[in-house]
Coordinates of N, CA and C in Angstrom, one line a residue:
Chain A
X20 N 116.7 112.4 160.1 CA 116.5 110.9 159.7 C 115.1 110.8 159.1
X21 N 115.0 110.2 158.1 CA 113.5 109.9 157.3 C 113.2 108.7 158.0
X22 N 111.7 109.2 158.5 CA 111.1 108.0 159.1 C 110.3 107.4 158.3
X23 N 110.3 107.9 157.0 CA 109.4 107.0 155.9 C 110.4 107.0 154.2
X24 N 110.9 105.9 153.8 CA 111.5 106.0 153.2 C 111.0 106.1 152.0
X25 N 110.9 106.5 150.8 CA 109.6 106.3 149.7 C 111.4 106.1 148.3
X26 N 110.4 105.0 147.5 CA 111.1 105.1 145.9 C 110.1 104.4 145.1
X27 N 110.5 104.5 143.5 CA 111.8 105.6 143.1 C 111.0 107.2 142.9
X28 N 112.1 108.2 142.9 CA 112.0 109.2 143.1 C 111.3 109.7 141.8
X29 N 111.1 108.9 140.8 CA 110.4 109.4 139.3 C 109.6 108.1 138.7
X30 N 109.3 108.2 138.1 CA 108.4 106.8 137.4 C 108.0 107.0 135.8
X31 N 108.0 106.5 134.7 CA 107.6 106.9 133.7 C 106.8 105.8 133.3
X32 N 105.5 105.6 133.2 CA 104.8 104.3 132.6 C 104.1 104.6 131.4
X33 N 104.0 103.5 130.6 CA 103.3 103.8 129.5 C 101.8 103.6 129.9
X34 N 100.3 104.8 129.2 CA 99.2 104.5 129.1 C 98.6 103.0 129.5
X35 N 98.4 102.8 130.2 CA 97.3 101.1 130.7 C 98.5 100.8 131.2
X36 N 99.9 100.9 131.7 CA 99.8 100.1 132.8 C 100.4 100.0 133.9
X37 N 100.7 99.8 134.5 CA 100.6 99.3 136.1 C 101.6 100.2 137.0
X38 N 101.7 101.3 137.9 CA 102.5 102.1 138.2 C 103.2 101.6 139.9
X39 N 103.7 101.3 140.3 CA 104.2 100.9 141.6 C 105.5 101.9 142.1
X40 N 105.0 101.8 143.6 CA 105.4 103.1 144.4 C 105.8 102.5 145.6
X41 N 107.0 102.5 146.4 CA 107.3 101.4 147.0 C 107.7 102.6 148.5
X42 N 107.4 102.1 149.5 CA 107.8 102.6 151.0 C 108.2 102.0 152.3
X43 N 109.3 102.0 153.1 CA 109.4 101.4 154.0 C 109.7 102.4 155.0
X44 N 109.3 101.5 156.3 CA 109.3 102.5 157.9 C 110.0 101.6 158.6
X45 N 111.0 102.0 159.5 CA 111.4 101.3 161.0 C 110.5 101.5 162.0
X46 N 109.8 102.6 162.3 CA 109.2 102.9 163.3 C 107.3 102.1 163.6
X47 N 107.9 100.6 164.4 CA 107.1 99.3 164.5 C 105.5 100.0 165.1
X48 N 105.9 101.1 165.6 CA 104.8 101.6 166.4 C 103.7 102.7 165.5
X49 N 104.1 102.6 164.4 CA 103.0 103.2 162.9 C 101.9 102.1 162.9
X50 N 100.5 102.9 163.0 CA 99.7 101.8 162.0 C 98.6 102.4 161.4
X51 N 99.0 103.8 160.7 CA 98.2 104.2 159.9 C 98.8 105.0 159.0
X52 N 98.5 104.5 157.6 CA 99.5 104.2 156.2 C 98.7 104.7 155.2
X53 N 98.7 106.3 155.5 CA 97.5 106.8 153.8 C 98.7 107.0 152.6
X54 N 98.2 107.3 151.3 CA 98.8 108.6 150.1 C 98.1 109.4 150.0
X55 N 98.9 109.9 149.5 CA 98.3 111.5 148.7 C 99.1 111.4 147.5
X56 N 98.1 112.5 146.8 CA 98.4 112.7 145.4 C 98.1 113.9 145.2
X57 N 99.5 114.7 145.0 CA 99.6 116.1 144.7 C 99.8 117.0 143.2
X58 N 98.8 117.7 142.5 CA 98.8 117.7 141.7 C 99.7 119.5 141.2
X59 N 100.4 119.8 139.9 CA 101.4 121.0 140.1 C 100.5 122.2 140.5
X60 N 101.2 122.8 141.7 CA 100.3 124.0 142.3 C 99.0 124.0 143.1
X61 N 98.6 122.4 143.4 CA 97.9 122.2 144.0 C 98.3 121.5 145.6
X62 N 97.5 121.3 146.5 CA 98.2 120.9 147.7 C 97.7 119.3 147.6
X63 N 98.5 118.8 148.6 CA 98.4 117.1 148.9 C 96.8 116.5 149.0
X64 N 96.1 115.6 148.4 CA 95.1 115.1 148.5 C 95.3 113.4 148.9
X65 N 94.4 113.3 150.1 CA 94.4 112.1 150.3 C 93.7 111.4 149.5
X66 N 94.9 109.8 148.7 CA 93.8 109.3 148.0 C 93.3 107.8 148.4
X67 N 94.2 107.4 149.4 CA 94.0 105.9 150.2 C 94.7 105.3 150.8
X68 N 94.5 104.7 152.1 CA 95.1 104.6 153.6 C 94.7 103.3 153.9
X69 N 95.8 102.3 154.4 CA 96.0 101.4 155.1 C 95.8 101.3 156.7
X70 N 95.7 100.6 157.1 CA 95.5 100.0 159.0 C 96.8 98.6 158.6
X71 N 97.3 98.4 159.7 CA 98.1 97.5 159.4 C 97.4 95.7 159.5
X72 N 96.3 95.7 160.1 CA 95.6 94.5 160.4 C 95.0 94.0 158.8
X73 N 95.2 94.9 157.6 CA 95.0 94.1 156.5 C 96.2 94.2 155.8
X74 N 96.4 93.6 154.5 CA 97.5 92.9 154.0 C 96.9 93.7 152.8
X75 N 96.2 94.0 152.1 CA 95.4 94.9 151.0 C 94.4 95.8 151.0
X76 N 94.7 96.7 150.6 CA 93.5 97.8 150.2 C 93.2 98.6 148.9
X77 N 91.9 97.9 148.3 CA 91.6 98.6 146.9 C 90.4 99.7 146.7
X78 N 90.8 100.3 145.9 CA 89.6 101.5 145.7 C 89.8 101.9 144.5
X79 N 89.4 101.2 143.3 CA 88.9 101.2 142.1 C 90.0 101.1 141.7
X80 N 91.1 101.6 140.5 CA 92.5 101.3 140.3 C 93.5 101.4 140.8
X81 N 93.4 101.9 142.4 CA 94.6 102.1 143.3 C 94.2 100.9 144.5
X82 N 95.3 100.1 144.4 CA 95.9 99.5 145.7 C 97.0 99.7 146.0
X83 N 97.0 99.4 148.1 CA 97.7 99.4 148.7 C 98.0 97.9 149.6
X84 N 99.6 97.4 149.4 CA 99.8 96.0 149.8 C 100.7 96.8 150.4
X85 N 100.3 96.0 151.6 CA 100.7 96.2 153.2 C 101.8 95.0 153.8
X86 N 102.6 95.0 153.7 CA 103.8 93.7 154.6 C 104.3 94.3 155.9
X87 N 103.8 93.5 157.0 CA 103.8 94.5 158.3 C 105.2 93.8 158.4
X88 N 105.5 92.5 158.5 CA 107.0 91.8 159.1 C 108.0 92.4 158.3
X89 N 107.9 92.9 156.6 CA 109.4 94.0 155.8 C 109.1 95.5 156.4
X90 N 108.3 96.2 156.9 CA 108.1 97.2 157.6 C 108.0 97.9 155.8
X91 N 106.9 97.3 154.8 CA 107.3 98.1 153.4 C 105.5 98.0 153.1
X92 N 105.5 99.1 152.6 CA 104.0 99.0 151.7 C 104.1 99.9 150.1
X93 N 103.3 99.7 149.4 CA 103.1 100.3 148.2 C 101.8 100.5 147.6
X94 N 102.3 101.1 146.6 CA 100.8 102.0 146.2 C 101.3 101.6 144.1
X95 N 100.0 100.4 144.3 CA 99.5 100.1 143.0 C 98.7 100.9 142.0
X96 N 99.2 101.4 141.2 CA 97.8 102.1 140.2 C 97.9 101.1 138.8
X97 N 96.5 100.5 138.6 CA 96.3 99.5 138.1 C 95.8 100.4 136.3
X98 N 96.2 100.0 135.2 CA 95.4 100.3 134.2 C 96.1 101.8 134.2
X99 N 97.2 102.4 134.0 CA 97.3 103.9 134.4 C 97.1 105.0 133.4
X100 N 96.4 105.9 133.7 CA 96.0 107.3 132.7 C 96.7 108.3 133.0
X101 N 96.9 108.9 131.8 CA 97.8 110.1 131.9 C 97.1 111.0 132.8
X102 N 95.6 111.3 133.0 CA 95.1 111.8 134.2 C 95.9 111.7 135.5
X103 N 96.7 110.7 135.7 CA 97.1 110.2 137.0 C 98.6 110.5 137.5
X104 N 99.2 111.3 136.3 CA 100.2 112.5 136.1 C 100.4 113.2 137.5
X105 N 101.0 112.8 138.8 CA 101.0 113.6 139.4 C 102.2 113.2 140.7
X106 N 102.4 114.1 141.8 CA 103.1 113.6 142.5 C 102.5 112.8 143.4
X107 N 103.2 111.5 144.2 CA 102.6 110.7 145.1 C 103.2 110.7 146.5
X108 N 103.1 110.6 147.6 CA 103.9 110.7 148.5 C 103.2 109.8 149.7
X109 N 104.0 108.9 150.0 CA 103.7 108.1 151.1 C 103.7 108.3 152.9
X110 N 102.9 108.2 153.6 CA 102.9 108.6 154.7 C 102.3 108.0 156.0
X111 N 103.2 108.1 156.9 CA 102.8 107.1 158.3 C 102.9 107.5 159.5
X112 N 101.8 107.4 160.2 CA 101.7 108.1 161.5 C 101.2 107.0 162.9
X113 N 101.7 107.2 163.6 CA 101.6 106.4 165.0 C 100.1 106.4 165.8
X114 N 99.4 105.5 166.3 CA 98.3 105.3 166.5 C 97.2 106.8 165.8
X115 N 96.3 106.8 166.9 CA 95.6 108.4 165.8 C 96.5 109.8 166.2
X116 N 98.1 109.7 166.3 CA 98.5 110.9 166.8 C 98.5 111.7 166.2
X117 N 99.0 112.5 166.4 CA 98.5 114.4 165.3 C 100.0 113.7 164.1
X118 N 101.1 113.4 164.2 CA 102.1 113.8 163.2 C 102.1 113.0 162.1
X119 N 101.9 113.3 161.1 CA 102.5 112.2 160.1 C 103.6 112.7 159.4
X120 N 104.0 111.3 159.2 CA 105.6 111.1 158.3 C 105.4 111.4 157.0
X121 N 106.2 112.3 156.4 CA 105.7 111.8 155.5 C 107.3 111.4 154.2
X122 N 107.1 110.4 153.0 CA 108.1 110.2 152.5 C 108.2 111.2 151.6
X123 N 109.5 111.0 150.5 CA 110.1 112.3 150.1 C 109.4 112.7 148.2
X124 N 108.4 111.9 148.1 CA 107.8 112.0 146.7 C 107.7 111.0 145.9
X125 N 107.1 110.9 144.7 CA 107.6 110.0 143.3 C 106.7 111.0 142.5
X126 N 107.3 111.5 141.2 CA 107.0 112.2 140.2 C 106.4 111.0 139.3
X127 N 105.1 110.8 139.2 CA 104.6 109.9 138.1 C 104.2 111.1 136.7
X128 N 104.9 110.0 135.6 CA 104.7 110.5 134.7 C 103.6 109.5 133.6
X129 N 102.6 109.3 133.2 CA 102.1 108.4 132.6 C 101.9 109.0 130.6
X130 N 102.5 108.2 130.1 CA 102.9 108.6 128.6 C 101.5 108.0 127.8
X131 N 100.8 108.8 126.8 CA 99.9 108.3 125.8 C 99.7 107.5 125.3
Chain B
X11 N 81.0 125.1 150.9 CA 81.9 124.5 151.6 C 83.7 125.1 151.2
X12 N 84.5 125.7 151.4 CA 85.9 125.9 151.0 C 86.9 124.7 151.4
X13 N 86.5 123.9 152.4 CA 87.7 123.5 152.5 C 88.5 123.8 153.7
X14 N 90.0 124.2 153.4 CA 91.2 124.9 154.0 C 91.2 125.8 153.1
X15 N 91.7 127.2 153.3 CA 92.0 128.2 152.5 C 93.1 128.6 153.1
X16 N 93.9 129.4 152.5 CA 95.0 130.1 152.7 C 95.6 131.6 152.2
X17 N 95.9 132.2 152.4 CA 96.5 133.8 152.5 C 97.8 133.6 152.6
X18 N 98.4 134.6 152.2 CA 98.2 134.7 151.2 C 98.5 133.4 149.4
X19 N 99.0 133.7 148.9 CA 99.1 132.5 147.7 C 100.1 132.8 147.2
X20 N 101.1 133.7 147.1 CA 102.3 134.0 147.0 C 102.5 135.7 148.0
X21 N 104.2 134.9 148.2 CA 104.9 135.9 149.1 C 106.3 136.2 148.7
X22 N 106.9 137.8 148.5 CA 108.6 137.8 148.6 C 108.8 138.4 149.6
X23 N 109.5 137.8 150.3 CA 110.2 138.7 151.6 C 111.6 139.1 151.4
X24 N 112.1 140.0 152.2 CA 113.6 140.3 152.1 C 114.1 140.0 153.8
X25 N 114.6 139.4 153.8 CA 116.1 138.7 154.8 C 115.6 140.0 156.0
X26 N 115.1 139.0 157.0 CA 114.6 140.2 157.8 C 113.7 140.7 158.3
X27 N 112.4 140.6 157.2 CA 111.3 141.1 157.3 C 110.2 139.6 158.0
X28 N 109.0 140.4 158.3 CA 108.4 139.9 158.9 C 107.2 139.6 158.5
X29 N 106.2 138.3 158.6 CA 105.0 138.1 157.7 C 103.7 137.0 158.9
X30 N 102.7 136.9 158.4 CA 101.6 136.2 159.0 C 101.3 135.2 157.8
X31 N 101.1 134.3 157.6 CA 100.5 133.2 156.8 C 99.2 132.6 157.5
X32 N 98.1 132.9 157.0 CA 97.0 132.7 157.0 C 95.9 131.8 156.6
X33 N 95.7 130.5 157.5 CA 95.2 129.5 157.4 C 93.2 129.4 158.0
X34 N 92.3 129.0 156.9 CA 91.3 128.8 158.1 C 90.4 127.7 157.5
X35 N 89.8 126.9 158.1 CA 88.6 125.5 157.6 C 87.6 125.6 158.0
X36 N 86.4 125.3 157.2 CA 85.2 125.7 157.7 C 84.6 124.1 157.8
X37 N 85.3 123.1 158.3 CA 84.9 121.4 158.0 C 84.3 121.1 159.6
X38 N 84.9 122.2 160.4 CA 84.7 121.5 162.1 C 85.8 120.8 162.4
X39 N 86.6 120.9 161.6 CA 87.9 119.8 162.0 C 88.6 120.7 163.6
X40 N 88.6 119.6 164.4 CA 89.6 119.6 165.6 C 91.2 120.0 165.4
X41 N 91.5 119.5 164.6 CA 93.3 119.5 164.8 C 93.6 120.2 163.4
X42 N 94.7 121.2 163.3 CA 95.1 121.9 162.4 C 97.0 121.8 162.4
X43 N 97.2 121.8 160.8 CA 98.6 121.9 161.0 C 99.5 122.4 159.9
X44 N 100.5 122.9 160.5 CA 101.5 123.9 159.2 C 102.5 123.3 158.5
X45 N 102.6 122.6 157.9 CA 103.9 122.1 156.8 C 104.8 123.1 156.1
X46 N 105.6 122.5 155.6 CA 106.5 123.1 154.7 C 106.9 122.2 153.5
X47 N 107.2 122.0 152.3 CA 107.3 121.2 151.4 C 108.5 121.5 149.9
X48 N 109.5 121.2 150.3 CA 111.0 121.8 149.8 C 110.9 120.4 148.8
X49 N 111.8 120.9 147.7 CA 112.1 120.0 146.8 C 112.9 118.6 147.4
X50 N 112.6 117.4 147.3 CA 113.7 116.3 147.5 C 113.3 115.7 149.2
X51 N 112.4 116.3 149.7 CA 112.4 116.9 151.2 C 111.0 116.1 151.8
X52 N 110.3 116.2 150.9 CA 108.8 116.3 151.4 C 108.1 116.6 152.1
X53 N 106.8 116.5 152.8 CA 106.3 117.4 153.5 C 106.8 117.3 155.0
X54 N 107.2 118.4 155.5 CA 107.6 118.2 157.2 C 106.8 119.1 157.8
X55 N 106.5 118.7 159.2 CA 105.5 119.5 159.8 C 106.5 120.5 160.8
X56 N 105.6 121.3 160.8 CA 106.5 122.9 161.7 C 105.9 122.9 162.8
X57 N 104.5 123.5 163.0 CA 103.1 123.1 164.4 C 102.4 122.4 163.9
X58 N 101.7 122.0 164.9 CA 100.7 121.6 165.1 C 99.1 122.2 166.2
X59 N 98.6 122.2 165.8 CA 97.1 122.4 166.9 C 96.3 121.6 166.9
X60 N 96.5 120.5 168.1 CA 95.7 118.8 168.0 C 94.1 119.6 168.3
X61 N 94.2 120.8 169.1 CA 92.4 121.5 169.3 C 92.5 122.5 169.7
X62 N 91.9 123.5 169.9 CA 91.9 125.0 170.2 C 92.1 125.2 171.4
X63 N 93.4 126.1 171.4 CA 93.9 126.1 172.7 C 94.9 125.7 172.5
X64 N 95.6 124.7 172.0 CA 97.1 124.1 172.7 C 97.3 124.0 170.9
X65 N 98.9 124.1 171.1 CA 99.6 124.2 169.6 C 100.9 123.5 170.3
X66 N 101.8 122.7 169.1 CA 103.0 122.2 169.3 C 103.9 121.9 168.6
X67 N 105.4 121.5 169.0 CA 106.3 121.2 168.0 C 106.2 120.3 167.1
X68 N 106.6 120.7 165.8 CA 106.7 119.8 164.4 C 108.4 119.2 164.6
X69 N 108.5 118.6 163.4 CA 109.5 118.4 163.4 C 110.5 119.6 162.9
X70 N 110.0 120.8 162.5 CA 111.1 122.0 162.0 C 110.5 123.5 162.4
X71 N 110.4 123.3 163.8 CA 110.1 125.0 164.3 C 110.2 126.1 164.1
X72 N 112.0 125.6 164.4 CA 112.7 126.8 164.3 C 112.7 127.9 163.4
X73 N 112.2 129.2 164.4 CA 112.0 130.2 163.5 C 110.8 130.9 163.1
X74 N 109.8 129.8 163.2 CA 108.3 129.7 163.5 C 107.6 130.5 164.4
X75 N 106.5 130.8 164.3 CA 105.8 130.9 165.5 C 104.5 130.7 165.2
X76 N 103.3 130.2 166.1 CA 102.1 129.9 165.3 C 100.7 130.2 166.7
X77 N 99.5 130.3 166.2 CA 98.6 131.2 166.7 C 97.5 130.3 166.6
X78 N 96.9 129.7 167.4 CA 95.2 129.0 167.4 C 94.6 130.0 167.4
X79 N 93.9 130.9 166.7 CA 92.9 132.0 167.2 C 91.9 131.5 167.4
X80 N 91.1 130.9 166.9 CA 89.8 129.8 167.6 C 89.7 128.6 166.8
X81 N 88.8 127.7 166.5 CA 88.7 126.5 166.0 C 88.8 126.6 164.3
X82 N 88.3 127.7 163.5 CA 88.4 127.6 162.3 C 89.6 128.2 161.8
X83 N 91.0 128.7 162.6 CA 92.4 129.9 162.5 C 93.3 129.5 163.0
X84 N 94.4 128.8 162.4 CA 95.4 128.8 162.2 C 96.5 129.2 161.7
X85 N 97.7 130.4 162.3 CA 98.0 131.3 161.8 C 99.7 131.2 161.9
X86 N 100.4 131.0 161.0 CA 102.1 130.7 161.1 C 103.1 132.2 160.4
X87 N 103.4 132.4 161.7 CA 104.3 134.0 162.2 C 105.7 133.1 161.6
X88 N 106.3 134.4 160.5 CA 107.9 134.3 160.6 C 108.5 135.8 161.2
X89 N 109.2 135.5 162.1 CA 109.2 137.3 163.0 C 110.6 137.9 162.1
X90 N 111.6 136.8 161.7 CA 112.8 137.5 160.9 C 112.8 136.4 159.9
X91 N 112.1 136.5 158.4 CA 112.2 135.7 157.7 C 114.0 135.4 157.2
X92 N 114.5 135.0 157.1 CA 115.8 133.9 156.1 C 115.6 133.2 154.8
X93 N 116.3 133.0 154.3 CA 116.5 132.4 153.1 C 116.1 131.2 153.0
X94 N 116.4 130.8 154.0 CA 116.6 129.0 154.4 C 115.0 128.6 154.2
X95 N 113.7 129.9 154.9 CA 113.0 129.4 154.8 C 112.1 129.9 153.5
X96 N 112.7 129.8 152.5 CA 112.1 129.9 151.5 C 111.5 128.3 150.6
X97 N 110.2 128.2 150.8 CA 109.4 126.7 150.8 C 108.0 127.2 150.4
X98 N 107.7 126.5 149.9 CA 105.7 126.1 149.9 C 105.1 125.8 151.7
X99 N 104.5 126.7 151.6 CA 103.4 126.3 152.9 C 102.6 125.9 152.8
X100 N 102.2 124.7 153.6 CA 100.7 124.2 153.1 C 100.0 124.3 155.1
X101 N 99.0 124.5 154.9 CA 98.5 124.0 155.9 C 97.3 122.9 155.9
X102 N 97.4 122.3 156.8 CA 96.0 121.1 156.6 C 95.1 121.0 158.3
X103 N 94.2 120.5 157.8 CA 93.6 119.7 158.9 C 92.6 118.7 159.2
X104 N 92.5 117.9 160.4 CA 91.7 117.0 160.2 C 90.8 116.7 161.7
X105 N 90.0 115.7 161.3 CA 89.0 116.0 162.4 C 88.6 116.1 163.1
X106 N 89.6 114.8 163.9 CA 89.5 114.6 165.4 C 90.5 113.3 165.8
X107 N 92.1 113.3 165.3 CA 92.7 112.0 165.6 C 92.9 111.3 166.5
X108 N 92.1 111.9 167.7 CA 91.8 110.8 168.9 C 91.0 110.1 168.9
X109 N 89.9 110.4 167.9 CA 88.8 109.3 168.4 C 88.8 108.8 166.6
X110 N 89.2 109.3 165.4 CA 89.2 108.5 164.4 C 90.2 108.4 163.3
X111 N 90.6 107.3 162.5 CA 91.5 107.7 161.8 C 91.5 108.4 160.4
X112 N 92.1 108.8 159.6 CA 91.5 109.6 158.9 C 92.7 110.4 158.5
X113 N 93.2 111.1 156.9 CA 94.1 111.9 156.9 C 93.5 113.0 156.8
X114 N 94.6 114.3 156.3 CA 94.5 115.6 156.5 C 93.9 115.8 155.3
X115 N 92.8 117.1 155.4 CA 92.9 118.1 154.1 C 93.6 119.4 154.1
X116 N 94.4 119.4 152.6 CA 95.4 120.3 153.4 C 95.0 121.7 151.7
X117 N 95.3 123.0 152.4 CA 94.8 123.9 151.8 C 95.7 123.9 150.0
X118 N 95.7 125.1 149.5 CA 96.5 124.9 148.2 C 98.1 125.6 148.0
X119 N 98.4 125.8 149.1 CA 99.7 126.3 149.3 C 99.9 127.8 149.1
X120 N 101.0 128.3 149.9 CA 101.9 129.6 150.2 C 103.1 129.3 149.6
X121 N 103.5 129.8 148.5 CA 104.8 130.0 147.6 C 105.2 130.9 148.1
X122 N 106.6 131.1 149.2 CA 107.1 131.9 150.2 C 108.6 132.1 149.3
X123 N 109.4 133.1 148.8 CA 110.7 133.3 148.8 C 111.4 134.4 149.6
X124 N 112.4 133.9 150.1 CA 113.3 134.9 150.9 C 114.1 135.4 150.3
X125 N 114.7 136.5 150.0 CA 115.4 136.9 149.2 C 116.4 137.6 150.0

């Protein structure tokens, strides 16, 4: 059973703009909500993590909007560059415990 | 600074045979851990080692075996490789999830086929 559900599975946006990555969890008892961004042949890099006590989190062209009562969050890339070409994968783990969830990808492709 | 590193960086095995995958961080990180990362699938964890000394079940063991040698070695045994487990290994770690939060850094992956 996926404890983290991630879509859509591919994304194609055009240069400048706005890329959205959507995730939802049943498991009430998560409240720490990073991404990563995996680039081909490279491993997973964390690039920005949620707490559930805020509703937003930005860090220069990436935000993350948090809805604790839909059990859904997403990952904003604002302005988007073909630099940003990479896999995304959403993930959530239960107080500071060792496991995280993690969802099943999104292939971003950002066009010139 | 390295990071996570990993051993090897590609592997073929044959149905059978036996191998060590080789993980170590030179960060001070406390907790270490072994994924696997299949197409469609995403990352699932195999062990874990919350600190030196004790290792534990992931969500996909089976078949697994894994080795805390001290704080900077983390080491994932397949004793009779299979097909099944033909995947990317990644290992990561991080630095102390009991007292902060914080995700993993995780090394550059083991491209493993079973043949």
């Amino acid at each position: 059973q996926q404890q983290v559900k991630q879509s859509p599975q591919s994304l194609i946006v055009q240069k400048g703009g706005i890329s959205i990555i959507n995730c939802a969890y049943e498991n009430t008892a998560f409240d720490y909500f990073p991404w990563y961004q995996q680039f081909p042949g490279k491993g997973p890099a964390l690039l920005i993590a949620i707490r559930p006590d805020v509703s937003e989190k930005k860090e220069g062209r990436f935000t993350i909007s948090f809805n604790k009562s839909a059990k859904q969050f997403s990952l904003h890339i604002m302005d988007s560059q073909p630099g940003d070409s990479a896999t995304y994968f959403c993930a959530a783990s239960r107080g500071y415990g060792n496991q995280f969830y993690f969802g099943t990808g999104t292939s971003l492709t950002v066009i010139p | 600074n390295a990071g996570v590193t990993q051993t090897p960086k590609f592997q073929v095995l044959k149905t059978g045979q036996s191998m060590t995958l080789q993980c170590a961080q030179d960060m001070n990180h406390n907790s270490m851990y072994w994924y696997r990362q299949d197409p469609g699938m995403g990352l699932r964890l195999i062990y874990y080692s919350a600190s030196e000394g004790t290792t534990d079940k992931g969500e996909v063991p089976n078949g697994y075996n894994v080795s805390r040698l001290n704080k900077r070695e983390f080491s994932l045994r397949l004793e009779s490789a299979a097909p099944s487990q033909t995947s990317v290994y990644f290992c990561a770690s991080r630095l102390n999830p009991l007292r902060t939060s914080g995700g993993s850094f995780f090394g550059p992956g083991t491209r493993l086929t079973v043949l």
